[in-house]
Amino acid sequence: MHEGREMGRRPVLHRLALLPLALLAGCLSPTLPLPPPDRPDDMSPLVDAPDTWVISGTCLEGALVIVFNERTGEGAVVEDRDRDGRYAVEISAQRCDLAWIEQALGEDESGRTSFVIQEMTASGPVDPNACK
C-alpha cells in the first residue's frame, strides 16, 4: 500500500517541480508595446498668444502623453489623471511645424506618431492646403 501512495505523488511532484520553469518562461516572454496614440483631433492657436497652440486628442486611460515640437526642440508632458482617455497640452509652435506624440503607461512606452501643427477639428484640418 505504501508503494501506491508514492506512485500517486510523483506526477504531482513533477508538476510542482515544473511550475517555477513555467513562471520564469512567462516572465521572459516579450510583452506587446503600447500602441502609438492617434494624431491629435483638435489643434488651435490661442487667440491672445498665436504662437501657443492647444493640442488635444485621445490616449490610453491614465497614460502620460508627450507632445514634442521638432522645430523648437520643446514639448509638454501631461498625465490623464481623470482617466477619461483624453489629453490637452499647450506648446509653443507655428503653423506647419512638425511634431510628434507618444504615450507611456507604467514602464511601457509607445512609438511616436508624427503630425503637422495646423488648425484641426474633429472633422479634420480647417484648411487642408495650409501646410502643403
N, CA, C and O atoms as CSV, one atom per row, in Angstrom:
chain,resi,resn,atom,element,x,y,z
A,1,MET,N,N,0.808,-1.186,0.000
A,1,MET,CA,C,0.000,0.000,0.000
A,1,MET,C,C,0.852,1.250,0.000
A,1,MET,O,O,0.503,2.238,-0.646
A,2,HIS,N,N,1.924,1.222,0.689
A,2,HIS,CA,C,2.815,2.373,0.766
A,2,HIS,C,C,3.312,2.745,-0.628
A,2,HIS,O,O,3.479,3.927,-0.931
A,3,GLU,N,N,3.551,1.742,-1.481
A,3,GLU,CA,C,4.056,1.972,-2.825
A,3,GLU,C,C,3.020,2.697,-3.692
A,3,GLU,O,O,3.404,3.493,-4.548
A,4,GLY,N,N,1.741,2.451,-3.502
A,4,GLY,CA,C,0.678,3.093,-4.282
A,4,GLY,C,C,0.612,4.590,-4.018
A,4,GLY,O,O,0.384,5.380,-4.934
A,5,ARG,N,N,0.811,4.974,-2.763
A,5,ARG,CA,C,0.790,6.403,-2.445
A,5,ARG,C,C,1.969,7.117,-3.077
A,5,ARG,O,O,1.830,8.254,-3.529
A,6,GLU,N,N,3.124,6.473,-3.117
A,6,GLU,CA,C,4.307,7.073,-3.740
A,6,GLU,C,C,4.076,7.273,-5.228
A,6,GLU,O,O,4.478,8.300,-5.777
A,7,MET,N,N,3.440,6.319,-5.893
A,7,MET,CA,C,3.189,6.420,-7.327
A,7,MET,C,C,2.250,7.594,-7.618
A,7,MET,O,O,2.419,8.286,-8.622
A,8,GLY,N,N,1.246,7.825,-6.731
A,8,GLY,CA,C,0.300,8.915,-6.940
A,8,GLY,C,C,0.918,10.277,-6.699
A,8,GLY,O,O,0.470,11.263,-7.283
A,9,ARG,N,N,1.927,10.358,-5.862
A,9,ARG,CA,C,2.570,11.634,-5.548
A,9,ARG,C,C,3.534,12.074,-6.630
A,9,ARG,O,O,3.735,13.275,-6.813
A,10,ARG,N,N,4.135,11.146,-7.351
A,10,ARG,CA,C,5.163,11.504,-8.327
A,10,ARG,C,C,4.653,12.453,-9.406
A,10,ARG,O,O,5.318,13.453,-9.679
A,11,PRO,N,N,3.511,12.193,-10.031
A,11,PRO,CA,C,3.044,13.149,-11.053
A,11,PRO,C,C,2.803,14.543,-10.465
A,11,PRO,O,O,3.084,15.549,-11.116
A,12,VAL,N,N,2.287,14.602,-9.244
A,12,VAL,CA,C,2.056,15.903,-8.612
A,12,VAL,C,C,3.389,16.586,-8.342
A,12,VAL,O,O,3.527,17.783,-8.591
A,13,LEU,N,N,4.362,15.857,-7.842
A,13,LEU,CA,C,5.679,16.446,-7.573
A,13,LEU,C,C,6.354,16.900,-8.859
A,13,LEU,O,O,7.013,17.939,-8.877
A,14,HIS,N,N,6.196,16.135,-9.933
A,14,HIS,CA,C,6.779,16.542,-11.220
A,14,HIS,C,C,6.149,17.856,-11.699
A,14,HIS,O,O,6.849,18.741,-12.192
A,15,ARG,N,N,4.833,17.976,-11.552
A,15,ARG,CA,C,4.157,19.212,-11.974
A,15,ARG,C,C,4.605,20.396,-11.130
A,15,ARG,O,O,4.837,21.487,-11.651
A,16,LEU,N,N,4.725,20.176,-9.821
A,16,LEU,CA,C,5.179,21.249,-8.947
A,16,LEU,C,C,6.615,21.654,-9.265
A,16,LEU,O,O,6.967,22.829,-9.164
A,17,ALA,N,N,7.439,20.691,-9.647
A,17,ALA,CA,C,8.825,20.998,-9.998
A,17,ALA,C,C,8.891,21.824,-11.275
A,17,ALA,O,O,9.808,22.628,-11.440
A,18,LEU,N,N,7.939,21.641,-12.175
A,18,LEU,CA,C,7.926,22.390,-13.437
A,18,LEU,C,C,7.306,23.774,-13.300
A,18,LEU,O,O,7.489,24.611,-14.185
A,19,LEU,N,N,6.581,24.040,-12.224
A,19,LEU,CA,C,5.908,25.318,-12.042
A,19,LEU,C,C,6.873,26.509,-12.088
A,19,LEU,O,O,6.591,27.475,-12.797
A,20,PRO,N,N,8.002,26.482,-11.358
A,20,PRO,CA,C,8.917,27.634,-11.447
A,20,PRO,C,C,9.429,27.868,-12.874
A,20,PRO,O,O,9.620,29.016,-13.275
A,21,LEU,N,N,9.652,26.808,-13.635
A,21,LEU,CA,C,10.107,26.977,-15.014
A,21,LEU,C,C,9.027,27.635,-15.870
A,21,LEU,O,O,9.324,28.484,-16.711
A,22,ALA,N,N,7.787,27.243,-15.652
A,22,ALA,CA,C,6.686,27.852,-16.411
A,22,ALA,C,C,6.540,29.324,-16.059
A,22,ALA,O,O,6.319,30.154,-16.942
A,23,LEU,N,N,6.662,29.656,-14.775
A,23,LEU,CA,C,6.565,31.058,-14.362
A,23,LEU,C,C,7.719,31.866,-14.922
A,23,LEU,O,O,7.515,32.999,-15.358
A,24,LEU,N,N,8.920,31.322,-14.924
A,24,LEU,CA,C,10.085,32.009,-15.464
A,24,LEU,C,C,9.915,32.241,-16.958
A,24,LEU,O,O,10.248,33.318,-17.453
A,25,ALA,N,N,9.414,31.273,-17.671
A,25,ALA,CA,C,9.200,31.434,-19.109
A,25,ALA,C,C,8.181,32.532,-19.367
A,25,ALA,O,O,8.324,33.280,-20.334
A,26,GLY,N,N,7.156,32.650,-18.528
A,26,GLY,CA,C,6.171,33.706,-18.683
A,26,GLY,C,C,6.770,35.079,-18.454
A,26,GLY,O,O,6.375,36.046,-19.103
A,27,CYS,N,N,7.725,35.173,-17.531
A,27,CYS,CA,C,8.379,36.453,-17.260
A,27,CYS,C,C,9.314,36.846,-18.392
A,27,CYS,O,O,9.518,38.034,-18.642
A,28,LEU,N,N,9.875,35.877,-19.067
A,28,LEU,CA,C,10.827,36.167,-20.127
A,28,LEU,C,C,10.163,36.412,-21.475
A,28,LEU,O,O,10.809,36.896,-22.405
A,29,SER,N,N,8.880,36.083,-21.590
A,29,SER,CA,C,8.224,36.281,-22.881
A,29,SER,C,C,8.056,37.773,-23.128
A,29,SER,O,O,7.780,38.531,-22.199
A,30,PRO,N,N,8.222,38.197,-24.378
A,30,PRO,CA,C,8.123,39.632,-24.657
A,30,PRO,C,C,6.700,40.134,-24.478
A,30,PRO,O,O,5.729,39.427,-24.750
A,31,THR,N,N,6.602,41.383,-24.010
A,31,THR,CA,C,5.285,41.998,-23.889
A,31,THR,C,C,5.049,42.850,-25.121
A,31,THR,O,O,5.992,43.346,-25.737
A,32,LEU,N,N,3.810,43.013,-25.467
A,32,LEU,CA,C,3.485,43.837,-26.618
A,32,LEU,C,C,3.676,45.303,-26.256
A,32,LEU,O,O,3.293,45.724,-25.165
A,33,PRO,N,N,4.259,46.081,-27.153
A,33,PRO,CA,C,4.421,47.506,-26.851
A,33,PRO,C,C,3.076,48.209,-26.865
A,33,PRO,O,O,2.113,47.727,-27.462
A,34,LEU,N,N,3.023,49.353,-26.201
A,34,LEU,CA,C,1.800,50.144,-26.244
A,34,LEU,C,C,1.570,50.636,-27.662
A,34,LEU,O,O,2.531,50.926,-28.375
A,35,PRO,N,N,0.336,50.733,-28.080
A,35,PRO,CA,C,0.079,51.279,-29.409
A,35,PRO,C,C,0.396,52.769,-29.419
A,35,PRO,O,O,0.167,53.461,-28.427
A,36,PRO,N,N,0.921,53.264,-30.532
A,36,PRO,CA,C,1.145,54.714,-30.594
A,36,PRO,C,C,-0.200,55.434,-30.582
A,36,PRO,O,O,-1.190,54.909,-31.091
A,37,PRO,N,N,-0.239,56.621,-30.010
A,37,PRO,CA,C,-1.507,57.349,-29.983
A,37,PRO,C,C,-1.897,57.821,-31.383
A,37,PRO,O,O,-1.046,57.965,-32.261
A,38,ASP,N,N,-3.178,58.055,-31.576
A,38,ASP,CA,C,-3.653,58.635,-32.827
A,38,ASP,C,C,-3.167,60.075,-32.921
A,38,ASP,O,O,-2.781,60.682,-31.922
A,39,ARG,N,N,-3.193,60.613,-34.142
A,39,ARG,CA,C,-2.886,62.037,-34.312
A,39,ARG,C,C,-3.897,62.841,-33.500
A,39,ARG,O,O,-5.029,62.398,-33.300
A,40,PRO,N,N,-3.490,64.024,-33.031
A,40,PRO,CA,C,-4.440,64.864,-32.286
A,40,PRO,C,C,-5.689,65.136,-33.118
A,40,PRO,O,O,-5.627,65.233,-34.344
A,41,ASP,N,N,-6.822,65.256,-32.431
A,41,ASP,CA,C,-8.066,65.522,-33.157
A,41,ASP,C,C,-8.539,66.961,-33.009
A,41,ASP,O,O,-9.569,67.341,-33.565
A,42,ASP,N,N,-7.785,67.763,-32.258
A,42,ASP,CA,C,-8.135,69.175,-32.110
A,42,ASP,C,C,-6.856,69.974,-31.879
A,42,ASP,O,O,-6.094,69.682,-30.958
A,43,MET,N,N,-6.625,70.981,-32.719
A,43,MET,CA,C,-5.461,71.863,-32.575
A,43,MET,C,C,-5.893,73.266,-32.943
A,43,MET,O,O,-6.563,73.484,-33.953
A,44,SER,N,N,-5.496,74.225,-32.099
A,44,SER,CA,C,-5.783,75.616,-32.422
A,44,SER,C,C,-4.852,76.520,-31.636
A,44,SER,O,O,-4.475,76.210,-30.506
A,45,PRO,N,N,-4.480,77.653,-32.251
A,45,PRO,CA,C,-3.654,78.621,-31.523
A,45,PRO,C,C,-4.513,79.394,-30.523
A,45,PRO,O,O,-5.714,79.570,-30.727
A,46,LEU,N,N,-3.885,79.850,-29.446
A,46,LEU,CA,C,-4.603,80.699,-28.502
A,46,LEU,C,C,-4.857,82.052,-29.165
A,46,LEU,O,O,-4.003,82.555,-29.895
A,47,VAL,N,N,-5.997,82.626,-28.919
A,47,VAL,CA,C,-6.364,83.902,-29.535
A,47,VAL,C,C,-5.392,85.006,-29.120
A,47,VAL,O,O,-4.941,85.779,-29.966
A,48,ASP,N,N,-5.067,85.087,-27.840
A,48,ASP,CA,C,-4.199,86.163,-27.352
A,48,ASP,C,C,-2.712,85.817,-27.410
A,48,ASP,O,O,-1.880,86.662,-27.079
A,49,ALA,N,N,-2.354,84.595,-27.823
A,49,ALA,CA,C,-0.946,84.182,-27.963
A,49,ALA,C,C,-0.857,83.204,-29.130
A,49,ALA,O,O,-0.806,81.994,-28.909
A,50,PRO,N,N,-0.838,83.701,-30.372
A,50,PRO,CA,C,-0.923,82.828,-31.547
A,50,PRO,C,C,0.254,81.864,-31.735
A,50,PRO,O,O,0.169,80.943,-32.548
A,51,ASP,N,N,1.348,82.063,-30.994
A,51,ASP,CA,C,2.458,81.109,-31.060
A,51,ASP,C,C,2.358,80.028,-29.994
A,51,ASP,O,O,3.290,79.245,-29.812
A,52,THR,N,N,1.240,79.981,-29.295
A,52,THR,CA,C,0.957,78.913,-28.334
A,52,THR,C,C,-0.265,78.163,-28.838
A,52,THR,O,O,-1.324,78.747,-29.067
A,53,TRP,N,N,-0.097,76.869,-29.004
A,53,TRP,CA,C,-1.159,76.023,-29.546
A,53,TRP,C,C,-1.685,75.083,-28.477
A,53,TRP,O,O,-0.926,74.560,-27.662
A,54,VAL,N,N,-2.991,74.877,-28.492
A,54,VAL,CA,C,-3.628,73.870,-27.641
A,54,VAL,C,C,-3.848,72.656,-28.525
A,54,VAL,O,O,-4.509,72.730,-29.560
A,55,ILE,N,N,-3.280,71.539,-28.096
A,55,ILE,CA,C,-3.354,70.293,-28.863
A,55,ILE,C,C,-4.004,69.239,-27.979
A,55,ILE,O,O,-3.594,69.043,-26.835
A,56,SER,N,N,-5.015,68.564,-28.506
A,56,SER,CA,C,-5.700,67.551,-27.697
A,56,SER,C,C,-6.098,66.364,-28.552
A,56,SER,O,O,-6.164,66.443,-29.779
A,57,GLY,N,N,-6.362,65.258,-27.863
A,57,GLY,CA,C,-6.741,64.038,-28.555
A,57,GLY,C,C,-6.990,62.919,-27.567
A,57,GLY,O,O,-7.214,63.149,-26.378
A,58,THR,N,N,-6.944,61.698,-28.086
A,58,THR,CA,C,-7.209,60.530,-27.251
A,58,THR,C,C,-5.905,59.835,-26.862
A,58,THR,O,O,-4.900,59.913,-27.568
A,59,CYS,N,N,-5.954,59.165,-25.737
A,59,CYS,CA,C,-4.807,58.401,-25.235
A,59,CYS,C,C,-5.360,57.215,-24.439
A,59,CYS,O,O,-6.569,57.086,-24.251
A,60,LEU,N,N,-4.464,56.368,-23.983
A,60,LEU,CA,C,-4.875,55.295,-23.090
A,60,LEU,C,C,-5.259,55.893,-21.743
A,60,LEU,O,O,-4.661,56.879,-21.314
A,61,GLU,N,N,-6.235,55.319,-21.082
A,61,GLU,CA,C,-6.657,55.824,-19.777
A,61,GLU,C,C,-5.487,55.810,-18.797
A,61,GLU,O,O,-4.847,54.777,-18.603
A,62,GLY,N,N,-5.210,56.956,-18.184
A,62,GLY,CA,C,-4.152,57.069,-17.191
A,62,GLY,C,C,-2.761,57.248,-17.764
A,62,GLY,O,O,-1.793,57.254,-17.003
A,63,ALA,N,N,-2.619,57.393,-19.060
A,63,ALA,CA,C,-1.300,57.486,-19.695
A,63,ALA,C,C,-0.647,58.844,-19.475
A,63,ALA,O,O,-1.319,59.851,-19.252
A,64,LEU,N,N,0.689,58.842,-19.545
A,64,LEU,CA,C,1.457,60.072,-19.685
A,64,LEU,C,C,1.559,60.327,-21.179
A,64,LEU,O,O,1.889,59.416,-21.939
A,65,VAL,N,N,1.285,61.537,-21.608
A,65,VAL,CA,C,1.320,61.878,-23.015
A,65,VAL,C,C,2.387,62.942,-23.234
A,65,VAL,O,O,2.422,63.952,-22.531
A,66,ILE,N,N,3.252,62.709,-24.210
A,66,ILE,CA,C,4.316,63.646,-24.548
A,66,ILE,C,C,4.027,64.194,-25.937
A,66,ILE,O,O,3.854,63.426,-26.883
A,67,VAL,N,N,3.975,65.514,-26.066
A,67,VAL,CA,C,3.827,66.182,-27.359
A,67,VAL,C,C,5.078,67.025,-27.530
A,67,VAL,O,O,5.423,67.810,-26.647
A,68,PHE,N,N,5.772,66.869,-28.677
A,68,PHE,CA,C,7.074,67.498,-28.884
A,68,PHE,C,C,7.123,68.183,-30.242
A,68,PHE,O,O,6.758,67.592,-31.259
A,69,ASN,N,N,7.574,69.426,-30.251
A,69,ASN,CA,C,7.729,70.210,-31.475
A,69,ASN,C,C,9.161,70.054,-31.981
A,69,ASN,O,O,10.109,70.451,-31.303
A,70,GLU,N,N,9.314,69.479,-33.166
A,70,GLU,CA,C,10.649,69.246,-33.736
A,70,GLU,C,C,11.410,70.546,-34.008
A,70,GLU,O,O,12.622,70.605,-33.803
A,71,ARG,N,N,10.712,71.583,-34.466
A,71,ARG,CA,C,11.391,72.835,-34.813
A,71,ARG,C,C,11.952,73.534,-33.587
A,71,ARG,O,O,13.092,73.997,-33.611
A,72,THR,N,N,11.176,73.619,-32.519
A,72,THR,CA,C,11.617,74.345,-31.333
A,72,THR,C,C,12.447,73.482,-30.382
A,72,THR,O,O,13.198,74.006,-29.559
A,73,GLY,N,N,12.311,72.168,-30.494
A,73,GLY,CA,C,13.001,71.282,-29.555
A,73,GLY,C,C,12.360,71.291,-28.180
A,73,GLY,O,O,12.989,70.904,-27.195
A,74,GLU,N,N,11.114,71.730,-28.109
A,74,GLU,CA,C,10.401,71.795,-26.843
A,74,GLU,C,C,9.086,71.043,-26.949
A,74,GLU,O,O,8.561,70.812,-28.038
A,75,GLY,N,N,8.575,70.672,-25.800
A,75,GLY,CA,C,7.316,69.964,-25.786
A,75,GLY,C,C,6.648,70.062,-24.436
A,75,GLY,O,O,7.013,70.891,-23.603
A,76,ALA,N,N,5.668,69.209,-24.230
A,76,ALA,CA,C,4.928,69.194,-22.975
A,76,ALA,C,C,4.554,67.759,-22.639
A,76,ALA,O,O,4.370,66.916,-23.517
A,77,VAL,N,N,4.449,67.512,-21.347
A,77,VAL,CA,C,4.030,66.202,-20.851
A,77,VAL,C,C,2.813,66.425,-19.966
A,77,VAL,O,O,2.787,67.330,-19.133
A,78,VAL,N,N,1.813,65.585,-20.164
A,78,VAL,CA,C,0.609,65.680,-19.348
A,78,VAL,C,C,0.155,64.266,-19.002
A,78,VAL,O,O,0.324,63.336,-19.792
A,79,GLU,N,N,-0.424,64.115,-17.812
A,79,GLU,CA,C,-0.945,62.825,-17.376
A,79,GLU,C,C,-2.471,62.851,-17.416
A,79,GLU,O,O,-3.095,63.827,-17.000
A,80,ASP,N,N,-3.053,61.793,-17.910
A,80,ASP,CA,C,-4.507,61.657,-17.932
A,80,ASP,C,C,-4.961,61.254,-16.530
A,80,ASP,O,O,-5.308,60.098,-16.287
A,81,ARG,N,N,-4.953,62.209,-15.624
A,81,ARG,CA,C,-5.279,61.917,-14.219
A,81,ARG,C,C,-6.738,61.581,-13.980
A,81,ARG,O,O,-7.051,60.818,-13.066
A,82,ASP,N,N,-7.636,62.134,-14.783
A,82,ASP,CA,C,-9.042,61.792,-14.573
A,82,ASP,C,C,-9.426,60.508,-15.298
A,82,ASP,O,O,-10.576,60.073,-15.248
A,83,ARG,N,N,-8.435,59.901,-15.982
A,83,ARG,CA,C,-8.576,58.586,-16.610
A,83,ARG,C,C,-9.761,58.523,-17.587
A,83,ARG,O,O,-10.499,57.538,-17.619
A,84,ASP,N,N,-9.929,59.588,-18.383
A,84,ASP,CA,C,-11.001,59.592,-19.368
A,84,ASP,C,C,-10.495,59.313,-20.789
A,84,ASP,O,O,-11.269,59.341,-21.746
A,85,GLY,N,N,-9.193,59.043,-20.917
A,85,GLY,CA,C,-8.646,58.730,-22.227
A,85,GLY,C,C,-8.495,59.946,-23.128
A,85,GLY,O,O,-8.494,59.815,-24.352
A,86,ARG,N,N,-8.368,61.132,-22.532
A,86,ARG,CA,C,-8.188,62.380,-23.282
A,86,ARG,C,C,-7.031,63.168,-22.687
A,86,ARG,O,O,-6.758,63.074,-21.490
A,87,TYR,N,N,-6.360,63.935,-23.513
A,87,TYR,CA,C,-5.297,64.825,-23.050
A,87,TYR,C,C,-5.471,66.174,-23.735
A,87,TYR,O,O,-6.134,66.270,-24.768
A,88,ALA,N,N,-4.882,67.204,-23.164
A,88,ALA,CA,C,-4.802,68.529,-23.767
A,88,ALA,C,C,-3.527,69.178,-23.260
A,88,ALA,O,O,-3.286,69.227,-22.054
A,89,VAL,N,N,-2.709,69.675,-24.183
A,89,VAL,CA,C,-1.461,70.346,-23.814
A,89,VAL,C,C,-1.353,71.661,-24.577
A,89,VAL,O,O,-1.974,71.851,-25.624
A,90,GLU,N,N,-0.553,72.552,-24.025
A,90,GLU,CA,C,-0.201,73.790,-24.706
A,90,GLU,C,C,1.283,73.732,-25.025
A,90,GLU,O,O,2.100,73.441,-24.152
A,91,ILE,N,N,1.637,74.013,-26.292
A,91,ILE,CA,C,3.044,74.070,-26.663
A,91,ILE,C,C,3.288,75.279,-27.561
A,91,ILE,O,O,2.389,75.770,-28.243
A,92,SER,N,N,4.516,75.731,-27.534
A,92,SER,CA,C,4.944,76.813,-28.409
A,92,SER,C,C,5.151,76.235,-29.799
A,92,SER,O,O,5.880,75.257,-29.968
A,93,ALA,N,N,4.507,76.839,-30.799
A,93,ALA,CA,C,4.610,76.320,-32.165
A,93,ALA,C,C,4.136,77.365,-33.164
A,93,ALA,O,O,3.482,78.347,-32.813
A,94,GLN,N,N,4.485,77.123,-34.405
A,94,GLN,CA,C,3.967,77.902,-35.513
A,94,GLN,C,C,3.238,76.944,-36.444
A,94,GLN,O,O,3.542,75.752,-36.498
A,95,ARG,N,N,2.285,77.481,-37.164
A,95,ARG,CA,C,1.538,76.673,-38.123
A,95,ARG,C,C,2.533,75.946,-39.039
A,95,ARG,O,O,3.508,76.542,-39.496
A,96,CYS,N,N,2.289,74.695,-39.297
A,96,CYS,CA,C,3.057,73.811,-40.184
A,96,CYS,C,C,4.334,73.239,-39.565
A,96,CYS,O,O,5.101,72.572,-40.258
A,97,ASP,N,N,4.577,73.486,-38.276
A,97,ASP,CA,C,5.694,72.817,-37.602
A,97,ASP,C,C,5.428,71.319,-37.571
A,97,ASP,O,O,4.278,70.889,-37.491
A,98,LEU,N,N,6.492,70.527,-37.635
A,98,LEU,CA,C,6.379,69.083,-37.494
A,98,LEU,C,C,6.493,68.733,-36.012
A,98,LEU,O,O,7.384,69.221,-35.317
A,99,ALA,N,N,5.599,67.899,-35.545
A,99,ALA,CA,C,5.595,67.493,-34.133
A,99,ALA,C,C,5.338,66.004,-34.044
A,99,ALA,O,O,4.998,65.358,-35.036
A,100,TRP,N,N,5.505,65.460,-32.837
A,100,TRP,CA,C,5.164,64.056,-32.604
A,100,TRP,C,C,4.545,63.910,-31.232
A,100,TRP,O,O,4.676,64.771,-30.361
A,101,ILE,N,N,3.865,62.785,-31.074
A,101,ILE,CA,C,3.199,62.454,-29.819
A,101,ILE,C,C,3.504,61.005,-29.482
A,101,ILE,O,O,3.579,60.158,-30.373
A,102,GLU,N,N,3.678,60.720,-28.201
A,102,GLU,CA,C,3.795,59.343,-27.726
A,102,GLU,C,C,3.156,59.260,-26.353
A,102,GLU,O,O,2.885,60.277,-25.714
A,103,GLN,N,N,2.920,58.032,-25.907
A,103,GLN,CA,C,2.310,57.841,-24.596
A,103,GLN,C,C,3.052,56.764,-23.829
A,103,GLN,O,O,3.683,55.883,-24.413
A,104,ALA,N,N,2.967,56.849,-22.519
A,104,ALA,CA,C,3.590,55.863,-21.644
A,104,ALA,C,C,2.585,55.486,-20.564
A,104,ALA,O,O,1.809,56.317,-20.093
A,105,LEU,N,N,2.621,54.224,-20.189
A,105,LEU,CA,C,1.742,53.713,-19.143
A,105,LEU,C,C,2.586,52.780,-18.297
A,105,LEU,O,O,3.032,51.734,-18.770
A,106,GLY,N,N,2.807,53.159,-17.038
A,106,GLY,CA,C,3.722,52.382,-16.204
A,106,GLY,C,C,5.120,52.477,-16.799
A,106,GLY,O,O,5.626,53.573,-17.039
A,107,GLU,N,N,5.735,51.337,-17.033
A,107,GLU,CA,C,7.070,51.327,-17.625
A,107,GLU,C,C,7.037,51.086,-19.130
A,107,GLU,O,O,8.090,51.010,-19.763
A,108,ASP,N,N,5.859,50.966,-19.707
A,108,ASP,CA,C,5.727,50.725,-21.142
A,108,ASP,C,C,5.578,52.045,-21.885
A,108,ASP,O,O,4.878,52.952,-21.435
A,109,GLU,N,N,6.252,52.139,-23.040
A,109,GLU,CA,C,6.165,53.328,-23.877
A,109,GLU,C,C,5.700,52.934,-25.268
A,109,GLU,O,O,5.979,51.834,-25.745
A,110,SER,N,N,4.993,53.838,-25.902
A,110,SER,CA,C,4.535,53.596,-27.266
A,110,SER,C,C,5.560,54.133,-28.258
A,110,SER,O,O,6.540,54.776,-27.880
A,111,GLY,N,N,5.317,53.860,-29.514
A,111,GLY,CA,C,6.069,54.516,-30.566
A,111,GLY,C,C,5.529,55.924,-30.750
A,111,GLY,O,O,4.559,56.318,-30.102
A,112,ARG,N,N,6.160,56.672,-31.631
A,112,ARG,CA,C,5.752,58.049,-31.897
A,112,ARG,C,C,4.792,58.118,-33.074
A,112,ARG,O,O,4.854,57.310,-34.000
A,113,THR,N,N,3.916,59.088,-33.017
A,113,THR,CA,C,3.031,59.414,-34.129
A,113,THR,C,C,3.346,60.851,-34.525
A,113,THR,O,O,3.184,61.770,-33.723
A,114,SER,N,N,3.795,61.042,-35.757
A,114,SER,CA,C,4.118,62.380,-36.246
A,114,SER,C,C,2.871,63.065,-36.779
A,114,SER,O,O,1.938,62.416,-37.253
A,115,PHE,N,N,2.873,64.390,-36.692
A,115,PHE,CA,C,1.771,65.186,-37.234
A,115,PHE,C,C,2.261,66.600,-37.514
A,115,PHE,O,O,3.310,67.016,-37.022
A,116,VAL,N,N,1.499,67.322,-38.297
A,116,VAL,CA,C,1.796,68.711,-38.632
A,116,VAL,C,C,0.869,69.599,-37.816
A,116,VAL,O,O,-0.334,69.352,-37.732
A,117,ILE,N,N,1.441,70.626,-37.219
A,117,ILE,CA,C,0.630,71.539,-36.423
A,117,ILE,C,C,-0.134,72.463,-37.366
A,117,ILE,O,O,0.450,73.248,-38.113
A,118,GLN,N,N,-1.431,72.346,-37.306
A,118,GLN,CA,C,-2.337,73.175,-38.105
A,118,GLN,C,C,-3.699,73.157,-37.442
A,118,GLN,O,O,-4.008,72.243,-36.678
A,119,GLU,N,N,-4.502,74.142,-37.724
A,119,GLU,CA,C,-5.821,74.188,-37.115
A,119,GLU,C,C,-6.609,72.949,-37.520
A,119,GLU,O,O,-6.726,72.622,-38.701
A,120,MET,N,N,-7.146,72.270,-36.509
A,120,MET,CA,C,-7.810,70.979,-36.717
A,120,MET,C,C,-9.023,70.900,-35.807
A,120,MET,O,O,-9.008,71.373,-34.671
A,121,THR,N,N,-10.071,70.291,-36.338
A,121,THR,CA,C,-11.254,69.971,-35.530
A,121,THR,C,C,-11.510,68.479,-35.702
A,121,THR,O,O,-10.782,67.792,-36.419
A,122,ALA,N,N,-12.541,67.991,-35.044
A,122,ALA,CA,C,-12.882,66.565,-35.177
A,122,ALA,C,C,-13.184,66.196,-36.619
A,122,ALA,O,O,-13.071,65.028,-36.990
A,123,SER,N,N,-13.567,67.169,-37.440
A,123,SER,CA,C,-13.876,66.923,-38.852
A,123,SER,C,C,-12.627,66.859,-39.732
A,123,SER,O,O,-12.702,66.413,-40.877
A,124,GLY,N,N,-11.482,67.301,-39.209
A,124,GLY,CA,C,-10.248,67.311,-39.986
A,124,GLY,C,C,-9.637,68.706,-40.006
A,124,GLY,O,O,-10.062,69.592,-39.264
A,125,PRO,N,N,-8.623,68.894,-40.872
A,125,PRO,CA,C,-7.967,70.213,-40.930
A,125,PRO,C,C,-8.953,71.307,-41.355
A,125,PRO,O,O,-9.800,71.095,-42.223
A,126,VAL,N,N,-8.826,72.466,-40.732
A,126,VAL,CA,C,-9.671,73.603,-41.088
A,126,VAL,C,C,-9.368,74.032,-42.518
A,126,VAL,O,O,-10.282,74.323,-43.289
A,127,ASP,N,N,-8.068,74.073,-42.876
A,127,ASP,CA,C,-7.640,74.394,-44.238
A,127,ASP,C,C,-6.670,73.294,-44.705
A,127,ASP,O,O,-5.478,73.367,-44.406
A,128,PRO,N,N,-7.155,72.292,-45.420
A,128,PRO,CA,C,-6.300,71.172,-45.834
A,128,PRO,C,C,-5.073,71.577,-46.668
A,128,PRO,O,O,-4.114,70.812,-46.761
A,129,ASN,N,N,-5.098,72.759,-47.266
A,129,ASN,CA,C,-3.979,73.203,-48.096
A,129,ASN,C,C,-3.004,74.114,-47.374
A,129,ASN,O,O,-2.029,74.568,-47.975
A,130,ALA,N,N,-3.242,74.394,-46.098
A,130,ALA,CA,C,-2.430,75.369,-45.353
A,130,ALA,C,C,-0.961,74.953,-45.238
A,130,ALA,O,O,-0.090,75.824,-45.230
A,131,CYS,N,N,-0.661,73.688,-45.151
A,131,CYS,CA,C,0.714,73.241,-44.903
A,131,CYS,C,C,1.262,72.376,-46.035
A,131,CYS,O,O,2.100,71.507,-45.796
A,132,LYS,N,N,0.804,72.601,-47.251
A,132,LYS,CA,C,1.323,71.809,-48.373
A,132,LYS,C,C,2.462,72.488,-49.041
A,132,LYS,O,O,3.016,71.959,-50.005
